[in-house]
Short mmCIF file of C-alpha atoms and ligand atoms in Angstrom, two decimals:
data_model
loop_
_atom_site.label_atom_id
_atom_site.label_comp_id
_atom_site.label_asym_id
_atom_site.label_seq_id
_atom_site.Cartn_x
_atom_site.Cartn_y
_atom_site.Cartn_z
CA UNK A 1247 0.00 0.00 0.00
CA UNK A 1248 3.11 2.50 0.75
CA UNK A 1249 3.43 2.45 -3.60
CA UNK A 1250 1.23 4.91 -5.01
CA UNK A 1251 0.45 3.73 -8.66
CA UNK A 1252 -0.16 6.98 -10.52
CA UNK A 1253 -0.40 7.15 -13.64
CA UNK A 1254 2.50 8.87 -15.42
CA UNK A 1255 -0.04 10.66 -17.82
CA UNK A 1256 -2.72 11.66 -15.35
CA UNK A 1257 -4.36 14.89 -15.03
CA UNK A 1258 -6.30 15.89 -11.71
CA UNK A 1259 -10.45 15.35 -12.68
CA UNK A 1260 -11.95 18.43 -11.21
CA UNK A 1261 -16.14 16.78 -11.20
CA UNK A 1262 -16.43 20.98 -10.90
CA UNK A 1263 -20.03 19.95 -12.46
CA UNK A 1264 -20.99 17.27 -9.81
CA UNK A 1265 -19.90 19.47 -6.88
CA UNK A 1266 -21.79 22.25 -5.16
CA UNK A 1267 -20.22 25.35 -4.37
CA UNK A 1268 -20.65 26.38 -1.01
CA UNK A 1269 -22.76 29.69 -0.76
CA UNK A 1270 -21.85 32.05 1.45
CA UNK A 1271 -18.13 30.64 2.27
CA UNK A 1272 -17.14 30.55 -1.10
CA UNK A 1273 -19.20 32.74 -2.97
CA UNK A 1274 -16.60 34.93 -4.05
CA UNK A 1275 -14.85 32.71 -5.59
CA UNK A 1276 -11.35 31.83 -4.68
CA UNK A 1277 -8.76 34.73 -5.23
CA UNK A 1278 -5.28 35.50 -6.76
CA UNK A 1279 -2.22 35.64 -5.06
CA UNK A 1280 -2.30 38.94 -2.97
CA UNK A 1281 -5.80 38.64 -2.08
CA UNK A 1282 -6.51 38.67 1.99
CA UNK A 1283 -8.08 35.48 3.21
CA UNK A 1284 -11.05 36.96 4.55
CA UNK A 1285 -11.23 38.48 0.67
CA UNK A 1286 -10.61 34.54 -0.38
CA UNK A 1287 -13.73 33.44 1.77
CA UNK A 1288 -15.70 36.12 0.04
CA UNK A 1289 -16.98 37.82 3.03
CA UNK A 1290 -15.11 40.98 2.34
CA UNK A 1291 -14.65 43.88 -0.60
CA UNK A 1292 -11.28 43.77 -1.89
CA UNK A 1293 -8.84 45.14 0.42
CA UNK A 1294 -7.46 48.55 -0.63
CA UNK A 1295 -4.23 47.68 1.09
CA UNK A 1296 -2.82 48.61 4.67
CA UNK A 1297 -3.34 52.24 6.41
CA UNK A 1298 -0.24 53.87 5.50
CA UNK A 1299 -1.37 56.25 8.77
CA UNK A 1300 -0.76 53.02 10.95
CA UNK A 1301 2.68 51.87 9.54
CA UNK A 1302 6.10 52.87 10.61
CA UNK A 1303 7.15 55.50 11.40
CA UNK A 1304 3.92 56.42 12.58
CA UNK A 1305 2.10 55.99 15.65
CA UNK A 1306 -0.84 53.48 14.87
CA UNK A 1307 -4.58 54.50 16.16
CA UNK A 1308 -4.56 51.89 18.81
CA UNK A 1309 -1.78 53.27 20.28
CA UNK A 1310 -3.25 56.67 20.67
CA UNK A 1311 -6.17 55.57 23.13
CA UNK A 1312 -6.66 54.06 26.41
CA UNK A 1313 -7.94 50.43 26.32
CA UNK A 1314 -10.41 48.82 27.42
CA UNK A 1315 -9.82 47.61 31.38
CA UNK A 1316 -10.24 43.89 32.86
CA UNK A 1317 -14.20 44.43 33.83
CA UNK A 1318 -14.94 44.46 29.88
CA UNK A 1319 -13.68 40.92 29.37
CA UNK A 1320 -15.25 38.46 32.21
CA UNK A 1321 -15.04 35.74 29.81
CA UNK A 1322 -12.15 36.00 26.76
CA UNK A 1323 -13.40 36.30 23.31
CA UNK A 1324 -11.11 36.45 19.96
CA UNK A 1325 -9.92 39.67 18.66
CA UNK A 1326 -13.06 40.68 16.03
CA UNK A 1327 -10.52 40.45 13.38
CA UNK A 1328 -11.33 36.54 13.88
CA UNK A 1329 -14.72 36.73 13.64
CA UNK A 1330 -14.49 34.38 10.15
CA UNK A 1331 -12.93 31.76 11.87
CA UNK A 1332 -16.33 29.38 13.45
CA UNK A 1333 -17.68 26.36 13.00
CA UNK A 1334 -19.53 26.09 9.48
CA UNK A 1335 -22.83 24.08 8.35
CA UNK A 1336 -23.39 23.00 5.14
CA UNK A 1337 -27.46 23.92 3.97
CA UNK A 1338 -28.54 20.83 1.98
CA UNK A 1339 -26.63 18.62 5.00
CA UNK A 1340 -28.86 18.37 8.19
CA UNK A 1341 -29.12 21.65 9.49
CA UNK A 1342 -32.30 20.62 11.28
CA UNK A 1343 -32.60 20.44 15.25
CA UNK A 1344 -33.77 16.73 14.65
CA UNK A 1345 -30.46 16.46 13.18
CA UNK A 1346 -27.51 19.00 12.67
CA UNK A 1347 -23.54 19.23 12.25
CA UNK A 1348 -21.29 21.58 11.30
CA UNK A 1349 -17.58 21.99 10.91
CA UNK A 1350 -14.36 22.46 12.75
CA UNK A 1351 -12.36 25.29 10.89
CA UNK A 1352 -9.02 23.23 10.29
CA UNK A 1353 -7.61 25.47 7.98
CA UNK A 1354 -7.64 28.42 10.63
CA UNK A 1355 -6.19 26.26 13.55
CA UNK A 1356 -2.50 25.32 14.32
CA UNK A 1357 -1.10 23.13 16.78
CA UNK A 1358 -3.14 19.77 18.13
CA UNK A 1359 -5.88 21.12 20.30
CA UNK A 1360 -9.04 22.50 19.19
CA UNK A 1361 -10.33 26.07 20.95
CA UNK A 1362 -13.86 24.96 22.69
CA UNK A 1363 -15.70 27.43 20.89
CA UNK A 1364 -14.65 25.77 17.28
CA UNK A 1365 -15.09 22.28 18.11
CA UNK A 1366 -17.18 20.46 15.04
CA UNK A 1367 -21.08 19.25 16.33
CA UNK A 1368 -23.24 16.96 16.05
CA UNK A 1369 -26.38 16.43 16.99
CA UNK A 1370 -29.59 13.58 16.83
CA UNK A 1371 -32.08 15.77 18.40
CA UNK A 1372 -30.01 19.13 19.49
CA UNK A 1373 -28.37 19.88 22.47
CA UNK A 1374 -29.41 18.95 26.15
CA UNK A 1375 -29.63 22.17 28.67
CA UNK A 1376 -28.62 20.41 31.81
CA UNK A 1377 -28.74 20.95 35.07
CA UNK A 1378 -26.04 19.95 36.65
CA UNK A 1379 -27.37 19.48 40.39
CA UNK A 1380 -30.19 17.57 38.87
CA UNK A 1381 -27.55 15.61 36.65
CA UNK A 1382 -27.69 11.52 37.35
CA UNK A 1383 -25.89 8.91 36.27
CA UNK A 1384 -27.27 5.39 36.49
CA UNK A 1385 -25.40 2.34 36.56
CA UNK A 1386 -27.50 -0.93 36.18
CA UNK A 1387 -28.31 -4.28 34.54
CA UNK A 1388 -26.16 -6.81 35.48
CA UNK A 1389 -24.26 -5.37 38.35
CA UNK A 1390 -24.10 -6.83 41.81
CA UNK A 1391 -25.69 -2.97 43.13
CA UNK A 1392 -26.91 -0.81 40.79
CA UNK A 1393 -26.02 3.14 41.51
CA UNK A 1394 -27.26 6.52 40.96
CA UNK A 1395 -23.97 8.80 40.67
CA UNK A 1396 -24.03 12.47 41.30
CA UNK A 1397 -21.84 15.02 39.84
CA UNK A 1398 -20.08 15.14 43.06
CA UNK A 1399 -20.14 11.88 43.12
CA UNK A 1400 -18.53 11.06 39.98
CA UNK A 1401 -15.61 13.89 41.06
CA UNK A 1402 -14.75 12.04 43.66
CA UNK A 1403 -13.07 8.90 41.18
CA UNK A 1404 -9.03 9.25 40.86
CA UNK A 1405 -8.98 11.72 37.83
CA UNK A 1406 -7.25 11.45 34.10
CA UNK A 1407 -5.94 13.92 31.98
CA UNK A 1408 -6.00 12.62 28.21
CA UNK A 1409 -5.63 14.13 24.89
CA UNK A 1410 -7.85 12.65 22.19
CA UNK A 1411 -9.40 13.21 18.84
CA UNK A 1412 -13.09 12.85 18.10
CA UNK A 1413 -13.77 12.14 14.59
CA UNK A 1414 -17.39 11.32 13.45
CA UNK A 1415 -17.10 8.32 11.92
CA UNK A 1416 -19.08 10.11 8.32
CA UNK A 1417 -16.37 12.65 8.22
CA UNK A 1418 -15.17 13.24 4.59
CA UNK A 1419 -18.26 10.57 4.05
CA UNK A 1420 -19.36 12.95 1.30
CA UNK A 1421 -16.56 12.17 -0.55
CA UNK A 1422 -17.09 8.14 -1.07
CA UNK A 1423 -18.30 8.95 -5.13
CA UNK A 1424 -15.76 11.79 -6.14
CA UNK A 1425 -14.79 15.36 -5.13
CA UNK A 1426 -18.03 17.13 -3.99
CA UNK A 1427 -17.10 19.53 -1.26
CA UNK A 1428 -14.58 22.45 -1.72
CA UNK A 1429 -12.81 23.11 1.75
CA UNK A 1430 -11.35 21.15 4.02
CA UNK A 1431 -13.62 22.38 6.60
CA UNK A 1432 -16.30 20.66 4.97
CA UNK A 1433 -14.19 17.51 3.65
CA UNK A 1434 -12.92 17.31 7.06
CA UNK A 1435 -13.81 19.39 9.72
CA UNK A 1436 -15.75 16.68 11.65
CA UNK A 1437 -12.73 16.18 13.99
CA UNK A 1438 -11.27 18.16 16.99
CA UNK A 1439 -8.96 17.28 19.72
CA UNK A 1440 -9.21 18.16 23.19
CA UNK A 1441 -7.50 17.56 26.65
CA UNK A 1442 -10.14 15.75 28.67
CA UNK A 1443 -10.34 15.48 32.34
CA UNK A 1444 -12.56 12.71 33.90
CA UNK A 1445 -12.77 9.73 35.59
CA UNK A 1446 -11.95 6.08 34.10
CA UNK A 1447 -15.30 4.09 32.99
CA UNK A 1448 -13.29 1.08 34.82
CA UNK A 1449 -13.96 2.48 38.18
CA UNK A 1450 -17.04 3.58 38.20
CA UNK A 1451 -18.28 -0.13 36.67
CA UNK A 1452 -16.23 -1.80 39.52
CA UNK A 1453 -18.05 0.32 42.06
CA UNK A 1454 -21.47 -1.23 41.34
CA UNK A 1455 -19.87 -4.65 40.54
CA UNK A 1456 -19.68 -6.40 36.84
CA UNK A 1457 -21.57 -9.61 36.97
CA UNK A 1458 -19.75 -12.69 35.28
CA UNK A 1459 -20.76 -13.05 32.03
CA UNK A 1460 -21.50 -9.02 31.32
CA UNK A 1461 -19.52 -8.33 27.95
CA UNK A 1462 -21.25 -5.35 26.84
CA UNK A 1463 -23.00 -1.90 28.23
CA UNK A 1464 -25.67 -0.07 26.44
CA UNK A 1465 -24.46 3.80 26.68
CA UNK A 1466 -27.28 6.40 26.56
CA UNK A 1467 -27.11 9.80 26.61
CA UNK A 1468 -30.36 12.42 28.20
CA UNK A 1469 -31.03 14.82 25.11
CA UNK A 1470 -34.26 14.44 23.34
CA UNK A 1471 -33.00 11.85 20.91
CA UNK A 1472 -31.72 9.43 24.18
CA UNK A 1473 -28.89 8.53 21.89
CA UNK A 1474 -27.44 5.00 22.40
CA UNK A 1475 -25.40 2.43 21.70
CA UNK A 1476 -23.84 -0.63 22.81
CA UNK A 1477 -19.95 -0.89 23.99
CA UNK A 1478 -17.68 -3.91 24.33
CA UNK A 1479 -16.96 -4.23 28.03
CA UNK A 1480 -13.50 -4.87 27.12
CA UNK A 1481 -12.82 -1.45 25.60
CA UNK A 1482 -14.66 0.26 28.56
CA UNK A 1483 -12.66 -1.26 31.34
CA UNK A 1484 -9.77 -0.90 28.89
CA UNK A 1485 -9.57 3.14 28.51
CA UNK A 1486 -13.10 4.78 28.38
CA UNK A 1487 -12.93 7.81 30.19
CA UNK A 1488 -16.40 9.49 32.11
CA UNK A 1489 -14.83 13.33 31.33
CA UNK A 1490 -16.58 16.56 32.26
CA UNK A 1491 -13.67 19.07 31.42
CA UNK A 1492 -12.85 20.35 27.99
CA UNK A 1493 -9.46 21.83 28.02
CA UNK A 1494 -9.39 22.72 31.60
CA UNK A 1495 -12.98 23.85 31.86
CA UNK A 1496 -16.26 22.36 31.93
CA UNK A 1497 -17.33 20.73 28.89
CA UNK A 1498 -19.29 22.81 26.28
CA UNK A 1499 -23.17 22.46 26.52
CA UNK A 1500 -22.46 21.22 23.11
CA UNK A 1501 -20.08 18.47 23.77
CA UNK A 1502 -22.32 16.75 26.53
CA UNK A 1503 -22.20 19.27 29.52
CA UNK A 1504 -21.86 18.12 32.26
CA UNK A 1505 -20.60 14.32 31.62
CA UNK A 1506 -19.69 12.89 28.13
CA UNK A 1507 -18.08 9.46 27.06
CA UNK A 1508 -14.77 9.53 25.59
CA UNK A 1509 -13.73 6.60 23.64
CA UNK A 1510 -9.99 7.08 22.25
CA UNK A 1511 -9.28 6.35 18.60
CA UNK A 1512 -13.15 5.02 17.93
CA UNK A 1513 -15.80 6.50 15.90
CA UNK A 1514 -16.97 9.89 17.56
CA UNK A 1515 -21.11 8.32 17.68
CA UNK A 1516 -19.78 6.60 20.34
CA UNK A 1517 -18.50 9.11 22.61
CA UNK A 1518 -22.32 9.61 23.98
CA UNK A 1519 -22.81 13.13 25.19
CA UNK A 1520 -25.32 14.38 27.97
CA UNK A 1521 -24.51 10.79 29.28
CA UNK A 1522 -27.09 9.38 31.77
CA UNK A 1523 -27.31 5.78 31.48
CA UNK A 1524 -25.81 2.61 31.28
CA UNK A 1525 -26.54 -0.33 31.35
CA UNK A 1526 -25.00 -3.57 31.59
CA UNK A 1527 -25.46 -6.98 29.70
CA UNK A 1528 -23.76 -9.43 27.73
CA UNK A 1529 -25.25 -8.87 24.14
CA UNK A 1530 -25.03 -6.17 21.74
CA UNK A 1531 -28.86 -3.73 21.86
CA UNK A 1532 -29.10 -3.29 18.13
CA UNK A 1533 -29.76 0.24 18.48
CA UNK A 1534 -30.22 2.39 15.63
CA UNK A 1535 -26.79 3.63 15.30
CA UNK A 1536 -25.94 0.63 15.14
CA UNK A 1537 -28.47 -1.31 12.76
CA UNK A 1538 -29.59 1.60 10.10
CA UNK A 1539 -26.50 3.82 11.17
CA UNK A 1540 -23.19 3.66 11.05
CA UNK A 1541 -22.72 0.48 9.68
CA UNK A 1542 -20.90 0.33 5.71
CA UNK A 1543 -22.95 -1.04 2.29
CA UNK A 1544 -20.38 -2.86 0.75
CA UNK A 1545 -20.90 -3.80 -3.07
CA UNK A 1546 -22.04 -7.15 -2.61
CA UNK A 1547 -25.23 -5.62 -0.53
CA UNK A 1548 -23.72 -6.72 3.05
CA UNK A 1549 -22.85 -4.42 5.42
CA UNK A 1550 -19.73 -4.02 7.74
CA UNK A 1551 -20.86 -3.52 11.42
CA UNK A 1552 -19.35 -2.44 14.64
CA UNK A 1553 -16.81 -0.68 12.84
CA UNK A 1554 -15.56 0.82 15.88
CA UNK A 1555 -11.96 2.27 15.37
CA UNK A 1556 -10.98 5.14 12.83
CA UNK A 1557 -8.29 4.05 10.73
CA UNK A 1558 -5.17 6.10 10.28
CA UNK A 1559 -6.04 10.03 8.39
CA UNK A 1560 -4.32 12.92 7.61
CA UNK A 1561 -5.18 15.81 5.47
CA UNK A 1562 -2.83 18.97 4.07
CA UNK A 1563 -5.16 22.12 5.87
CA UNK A 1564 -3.00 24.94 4.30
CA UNK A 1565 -3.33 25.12 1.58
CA UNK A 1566 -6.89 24.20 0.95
CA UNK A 1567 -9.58 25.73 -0.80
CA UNK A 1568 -10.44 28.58 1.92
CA UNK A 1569 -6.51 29.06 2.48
CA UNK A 1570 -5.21 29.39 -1.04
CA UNK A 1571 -1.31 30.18 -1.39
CA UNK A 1572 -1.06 34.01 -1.58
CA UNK A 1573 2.83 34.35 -2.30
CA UNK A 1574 5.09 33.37 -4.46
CA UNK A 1575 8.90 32.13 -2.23
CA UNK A 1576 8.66 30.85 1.08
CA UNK A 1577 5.72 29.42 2.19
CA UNK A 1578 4.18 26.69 4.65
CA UNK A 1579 2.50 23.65 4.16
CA UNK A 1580 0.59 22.15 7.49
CA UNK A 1581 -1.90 19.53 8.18
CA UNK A 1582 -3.29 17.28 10.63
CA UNK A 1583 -2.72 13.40 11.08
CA UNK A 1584 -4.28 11.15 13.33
CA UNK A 1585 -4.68 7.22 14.01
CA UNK A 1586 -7.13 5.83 15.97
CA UNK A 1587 -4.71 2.63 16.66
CA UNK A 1588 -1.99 4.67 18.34
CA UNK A 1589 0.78 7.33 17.60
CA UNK A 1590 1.31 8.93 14.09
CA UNK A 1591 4.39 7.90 13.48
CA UNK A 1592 5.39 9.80 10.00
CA UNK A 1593 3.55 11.76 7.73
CA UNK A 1594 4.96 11.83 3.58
CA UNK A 1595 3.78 15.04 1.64
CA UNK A 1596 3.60 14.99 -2.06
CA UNK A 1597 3.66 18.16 -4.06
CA UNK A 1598 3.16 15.99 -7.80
CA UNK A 1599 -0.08 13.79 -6.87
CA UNK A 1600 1.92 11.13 -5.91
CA UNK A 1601 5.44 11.00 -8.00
CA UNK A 1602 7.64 11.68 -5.37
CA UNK A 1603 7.21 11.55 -1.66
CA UNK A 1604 8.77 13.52 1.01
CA UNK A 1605 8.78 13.14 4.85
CA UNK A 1606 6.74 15.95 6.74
CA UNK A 1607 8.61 17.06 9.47
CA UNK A 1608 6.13 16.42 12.62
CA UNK A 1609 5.94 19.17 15.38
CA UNK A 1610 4.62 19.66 18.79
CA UNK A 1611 3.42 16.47 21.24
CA UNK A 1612 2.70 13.06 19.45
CA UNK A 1613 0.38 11.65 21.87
CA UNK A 1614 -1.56 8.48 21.37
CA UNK A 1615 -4.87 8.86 19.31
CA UNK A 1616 -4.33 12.55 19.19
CA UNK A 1617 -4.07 14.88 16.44
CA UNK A 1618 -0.65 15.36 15.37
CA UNK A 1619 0.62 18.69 13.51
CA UNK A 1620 3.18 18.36 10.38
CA UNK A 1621 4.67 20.91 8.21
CA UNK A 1622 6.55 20.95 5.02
CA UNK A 1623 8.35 24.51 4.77
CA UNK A 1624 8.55 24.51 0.63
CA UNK A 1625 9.85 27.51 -2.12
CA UNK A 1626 6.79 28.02 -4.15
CA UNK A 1627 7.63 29.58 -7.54
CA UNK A 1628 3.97 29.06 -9.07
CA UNK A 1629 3.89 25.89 -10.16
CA UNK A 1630 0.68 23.70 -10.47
CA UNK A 1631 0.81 21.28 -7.24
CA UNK A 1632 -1.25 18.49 -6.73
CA UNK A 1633 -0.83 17.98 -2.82
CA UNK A 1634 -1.69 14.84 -1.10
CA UNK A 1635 -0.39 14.08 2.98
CA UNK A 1636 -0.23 9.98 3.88
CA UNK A 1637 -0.48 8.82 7.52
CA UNK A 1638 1.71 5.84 8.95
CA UNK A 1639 0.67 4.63 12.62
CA UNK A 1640 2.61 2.73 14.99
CA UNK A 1641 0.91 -0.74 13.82
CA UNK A 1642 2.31 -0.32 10.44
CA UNK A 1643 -0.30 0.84 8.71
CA UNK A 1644 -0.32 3.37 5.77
CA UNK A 1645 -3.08 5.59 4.95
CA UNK A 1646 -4.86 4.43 1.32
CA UNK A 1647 -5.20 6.01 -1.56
CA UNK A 1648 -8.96 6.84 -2.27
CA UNK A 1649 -8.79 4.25 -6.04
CA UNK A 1650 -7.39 1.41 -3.15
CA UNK A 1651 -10.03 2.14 -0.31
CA UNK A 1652 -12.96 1.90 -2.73
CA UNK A 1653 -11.53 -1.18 -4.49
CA UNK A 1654 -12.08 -2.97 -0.90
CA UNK A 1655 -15.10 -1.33 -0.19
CA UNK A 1656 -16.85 0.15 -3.23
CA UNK A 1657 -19.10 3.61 -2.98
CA UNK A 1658 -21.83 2.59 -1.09
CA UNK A 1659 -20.93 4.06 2.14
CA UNK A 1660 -21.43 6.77 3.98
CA UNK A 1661 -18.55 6.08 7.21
CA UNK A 1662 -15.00 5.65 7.52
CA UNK A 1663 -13.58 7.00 4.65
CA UNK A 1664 -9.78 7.63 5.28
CA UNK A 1665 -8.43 8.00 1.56
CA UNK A 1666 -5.96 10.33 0.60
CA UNK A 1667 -7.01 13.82 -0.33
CA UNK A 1668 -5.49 16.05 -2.86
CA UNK A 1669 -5.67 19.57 -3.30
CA UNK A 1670 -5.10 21.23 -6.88
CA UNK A 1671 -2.65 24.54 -6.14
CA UNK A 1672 -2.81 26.82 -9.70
CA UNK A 1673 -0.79 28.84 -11.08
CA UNK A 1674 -2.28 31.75 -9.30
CA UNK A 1675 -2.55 30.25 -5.52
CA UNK A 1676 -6.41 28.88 -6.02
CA UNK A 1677 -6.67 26.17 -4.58
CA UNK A 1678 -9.46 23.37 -5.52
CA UNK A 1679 -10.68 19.70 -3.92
CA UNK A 1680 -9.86 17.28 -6.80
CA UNK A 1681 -9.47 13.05 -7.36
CA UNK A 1682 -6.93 11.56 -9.28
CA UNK A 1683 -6.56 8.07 -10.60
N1 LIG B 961 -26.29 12.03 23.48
C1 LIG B 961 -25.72 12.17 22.29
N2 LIG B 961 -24.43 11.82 22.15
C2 LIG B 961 -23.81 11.95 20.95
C3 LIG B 961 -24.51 12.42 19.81
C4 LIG B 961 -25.88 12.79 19.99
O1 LIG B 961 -26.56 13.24 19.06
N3 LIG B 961 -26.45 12.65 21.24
N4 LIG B 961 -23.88 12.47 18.59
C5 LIG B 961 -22.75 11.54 18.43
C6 LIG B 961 -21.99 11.71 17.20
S1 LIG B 961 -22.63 11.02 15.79
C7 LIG B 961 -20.76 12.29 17.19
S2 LIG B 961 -19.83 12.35 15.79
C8 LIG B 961 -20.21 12.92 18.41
C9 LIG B 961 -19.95 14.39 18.12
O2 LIG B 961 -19.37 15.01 19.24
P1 LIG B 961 -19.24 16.60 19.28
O3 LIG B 961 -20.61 17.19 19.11
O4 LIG B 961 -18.55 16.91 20.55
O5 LIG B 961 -18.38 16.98 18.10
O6 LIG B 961 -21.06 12.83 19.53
C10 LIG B 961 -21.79 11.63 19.62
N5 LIG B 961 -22.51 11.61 20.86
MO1 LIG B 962 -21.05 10.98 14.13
#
């Protein structure tokens, strides 16, 4: 799988006629070297160029005022000039309270952790406005004492700090029949990586008492949609974690305020949110995201199931469509990998779709089933590019091509799509989502 079979002849296929252009992010169309990204996005009128009245020599106009004191920020917020960088939905894709998602901007992040206010969501029936005094977690089925934890209660289990990536288990899942979506927010953005603090699943189980023969817990969570599914016992005594910080302070309403799941390196339906249940038995519940839902169609009309872990991922995030390269000379080429087996070990950046293959260099931590940030720092003189990123992981495994994933598993699904992505750089920086074979 590490040889990439490209034809010597090939020329990128745009399917510009199959895909939709995103209103509203993209509307503008994507811009010319020189342009300013917010320009790029087309949110903004061409910029005239920088306030020659705020460059050196000169004193710049927010030097000339006082500021605004501490009592004007009780909690932090960007600087407005950020204000494009948030979570995206896409119209025609479940924007419904029944049944939302949108985005995590990749292309505007660096490092490994995702900010709390930019982490992708997803939703079966919107979020749950808990109380947190009211908050209960029950712990029953075949236990030797069933429980009713508190929040307090649950607080008072050893703690775990753990860094981990979510990735819905449909992310780039648009993507199974061709090039569709142009941004890498949308192709990918339904991952984000946090530092959780919480309580191992292990303990609290062991506190009520696992009955012999129990192999499997039904997980639910309290919104509206009572989201569940069943988990192997093994992985929950294994390394399940019961977390209710996000990055050092309590998790979003979003993310499952105040309790959430956290399963490291499996599929993000999993991780159930708003948790307030679980129960204990020794066969799988068959419950709808696990029957109708997130299960794969393969060609021959059966269906994978229980496809827990997300294989080994990466994608280039600069530059993508939204971040086209503006400048000709030095420039940077990041992305994201991530395995849900275990470390990244390497990441190999192409610049020719695929002819030749260099090794990324890999900054900041490398934890386990985390997000890991690589760069390539590359003299751009305005050639065409065709870049593609390929995870390894530390059991060996190399990230596919998209031609070799669908030759084991066709187009029929939705999930786990971990191909190879390429972005077409032209001549003048645009940047475009494109297949080649
Ligand atoms: N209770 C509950 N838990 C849930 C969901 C939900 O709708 N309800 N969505 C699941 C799905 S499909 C995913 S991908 C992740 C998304 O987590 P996030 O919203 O923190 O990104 O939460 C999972 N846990
Ligand atoms: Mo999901």
């Amino acid at each position: 799988m590490t040889k990439h079979a490209i034809d010597g002849s090939a020329s990128p296929t745009g399917h510009a006629s199959r895909r939709r252009f995103l209103t509203g992010t993209l509307a503008g169309g994507l811009v010319a070297a020189g342009g300013s990204e917010a320009f790029a996005q087309g949110r903004k009128k061409k910029p005239i160029g920088p306030n020659p009245d705020n460059q050196p020599p000169n004193v710049p106009d927010w030097s000339k005022t006082l500021g605004d004191g501490v009592a004007d920020h009780p909690y932090g917020k960007p600087s407005k000039y950020e204000a494009h960088v948030v979570r995206r939905d896409v119209e025609w894709l479940t924007a419904s309270r029944q049944s939302s998602v949108n985005f995590t901007p990749l292309h505007e992040l660096d490092g490994i952790i995702t900010p709390n206010g930019l982490c992708f969501e997803r939703h079966h029936g919107g979020t749950a406005d808990i109380n947190p005094f009211d908050h209960r977690l029950i712990v029953h089925g075949m236990v030797d004492k069933p429980l009713i934890f508190s929040m307090d209660d649950i607080k008072r289990f050893p703690r775990y700090n753990r860094v981990y990536f979510l990735e819905c288990a449909a992310n780039s899942g648009m993507e199974w029949r061709g090039a569709q979506l142009n941004g890498c927010q949308f192709t990918h953005g339904m991952v984000h990586n946090v530092m959780y603090t919480g309580v191992r699943l292990r303990d609290v189980l062991e506190e009520a008492g696992i009955k012999a023969g129990a192999k499997w817990l039904q997980v639910e969570g309290a919104d509206s949609a009572g989201m569940n599914r069943s988990l192997p016992m093994q992985k929950a005594l294994d390394d399940c974690l019961l977390a209710f910080k996000m990055n050092g302070e309590a998790l979003r309403t979003e993310q499952g305020y105040p309790l959430r799941l956290v399963v490291p390196g499996w599929e993000g339906n999993l991780w159930v949110k708003w948790i307030r249940r679980i129960e204990v038995g020794d066969m799988p519940w068959q419950a709808r995201e696990e029957t109708s839902k997130y299960t794969d169609l393969m060609a021959d009309g059966r269906s994978r199931r229980f496809t827990f872990a997300m294989d080994a991922k990466s994608v280039v995030t600069n530059p993508s469509p939204e971040a086209p390269l503006k400048v000709k000379g030095r420039n940077i080429i990041t992305g994201l990998a991530w395995s849900g087996r275990g470390k990244v070990t390497r990441v190999d950046v192409t610049l020719d779709g695929g002819r030749n293959w260099q090794e990324a260099r890999i900054d900041g931590p490398v934890f386990d089933r985390s997000l890991t940030r690589f760069y390539v720092d590359f003299d751009w003189q305005g050639q065409e590019l065709l870049v593609q990123s390929r995870a390894h992981d530390e059991t060996g495994y190399v990230q596919p091509s998209k031609v070799e994933l669908r030759k084991v598993r066709g187009v029929n699904s939705i999930y786990h799509n971990n191909g190879i992505q390429t972005w077409l750089v032209r001549a003048n920086g645009e940047t475009e989502n494109v297949e080649i074979s």
